[in-house]
Amino acid sequence: MMIEAALTKKQIDFLKVLITYIKEHQFPPTIRELCELTGLKSTSTVKGYIDRLVEKGILEREDDKPRTLRVVKALNI
C-alpha cells in the first residue's frame, strides 16, 4: 500500500502547506505559523496533525524545539 493512500485528504493538504513553506523559506514553520497558514485555530489541532504524520514516518522532529520538522519520506502529492 502506498503511503499516500494511508493519508487523509486533510493530512495531505496539511503536508502540502508544510512542504511549500519549507521550500520557500529553507526552514520549517512554527506551530503558530502552521495555524495561520492552514486556517486552523488551535495549536493542539496542528500538533495532532504533526503527531499523526510523525507516527506514519513522514515527518521527524525534535521534541520541545521549534522549527525542527523535517519531511523524511518523498511523497507524490
Tab-separated table of C-alpha atoms in Angstrom:
chain	number	residue	atom	x	y	z
A	1	MET	CA	0.000	0.000	0.000
A	2	MET	CA	1.316	3.423	-0.869
A	3	ILE	CA	1.825	5.886	1.965
A	4	GLU	CA	-0.305	8.464	0.162
A	5	ALA	CA	-3.273	6.083	0.362
A	6	ALA	CA	-2.843	5.889	4.141
A	7	LEU	CA	-3.154	9.673	4.476
A	8	THR	CA	-6.423	11.542	4.741
A	9	LYS	CA	-7.153	14.433	2.390
A	10	LYS	CA	-6.710	16.851	5.301
A	11	GLN	CA	-3.321	15.327	6.152
A	12	ILE	CA	-2.231	15.642	2.519
A	13	ASP	CA	-3.378	19.277	2.398
A	14	PHE	CA	-1.553	19.986	5.678
A	15	LEU	CA	1.608	18.355	4.342
A	16	LYS	CA	1.437	20.383	1.111
A	17	VAL	CA	1.325	23.618	3.133
A	18	LEU	CA	4.293	22.481	5.225
A	19	ILE	CA	6.368	21.426	2.208
A	20	THR	CA	5.615	24.680	0.367
A	21	TYR	CA	6.693	26.746	3.379
A	22	ILE	CA	9.938	24.796	3.772
A	23	LYS	CA	10.750	25.166	0.050
A	24	GLU	CA	10.128	28.922	0.156
A	25	HIS	CA	11.914	29.695	3.438
A	26	GLN	CA	14.531	26.913	3.718
A	27	PHE	CA	13.369	26.139	7.276
A	28	PRO	CA	10.133	24.786	8.767
A	29	PRO	CA	7.350	26.918	10.248
A	30	THR	CA	6.451	27.108	13.923
A	31	ILE	CA	3.211	25.586	15.213
A	32	ARG	CA	1.586	29.033	15.319
A	33	GLU	CA	2.706	29.790	11.775
A	34	LEU	CA	1.176	26.492	10.670
A	35	CYS	CA	-2.084	27.565	12.342
A	36	GLU	CA	-2.092	30.749	10.281
A	37	LEU	CA	-1.086	29.005	7.058
A	38	THR	CA	-3.722	26.276	7.355
A	39	GLY	CA	-6.514	28.364	8.834
A	40	LEU	CA	-6.677	26.155	11.906
A	41	LYS	CA	-7.447	27.973	15.145
A	42	SER	CA	-5.958	25.532	17.638
A	43	THR	CA	-2.276	24.770	18.131
A	44	SER	CA	-3.422	21.422	19.564
A	45	THR	CA	-5.041	20.537	16.245
A	46	VAL	CA	-1.851	21.394	14.367
A	47	LYS	CA	0.176	19.349	16.848
A	48	GLY	CA	-2.242	16.463	16.254
A	49	TYR	CA	-1.598	16.591	12.510
A	50	ILE	CA	2.146	16.641	13.145
A	51	ASP	CA	1.911	13.748	15.622
A	52	ARG	CA	-0.014	11.574	13.106
A	53	LEU	CA	2.467	12.341	10.325
A	54	VAL	CA	5.384	11.527	12.646
A	55	GLU	CA	3.687	8.231	13.597
A	56	LYS	CA	3.312	7.394	9.897
A	57	GLY	CA	7.028	8.048	9.355
A	58	ILE	CA	6.515	11.001	7.029
A	59	LEU	CA	7.857	13.676	9.374
A	60	GLU	CA	10.570	13.762	12.020
A	61	ARG	CA	11.017	16.362	14.739
A	62	GLU	CA	12.988	17.094	17.871
A	63	ASP	CA	10.641	17.365	20.827
A	64	ASP	CA	10.383	20.698	22.614
A	65	LYS	CA	12.408	22.564	19.996
A	66	PRO	CA	10.926	24.982	17.457
A	67	ARG	CA	11.414	24.625	13.716
A	68	THR	CA	12.742	21.074	13.770
A	69	LEU	CA	10.169	19.440	11.456
A	70	ARG	CA	11.676	17.501	8.565
A	71	VAL	CA	9.903	15.653	5.779
A	72	VAL	CA	11.655	12.285	5.622
A	73	LYS	CA	9.557	10.443	3.022
A	74	ALA	CA	9.193	11.719	-0.504
A	75	LEU	CA	5.549	11.620	-1.494
A	76	ASN	CA	3.766	12.095	-4.782
A	77	ILE	CA	1.234	14.684	-3.635
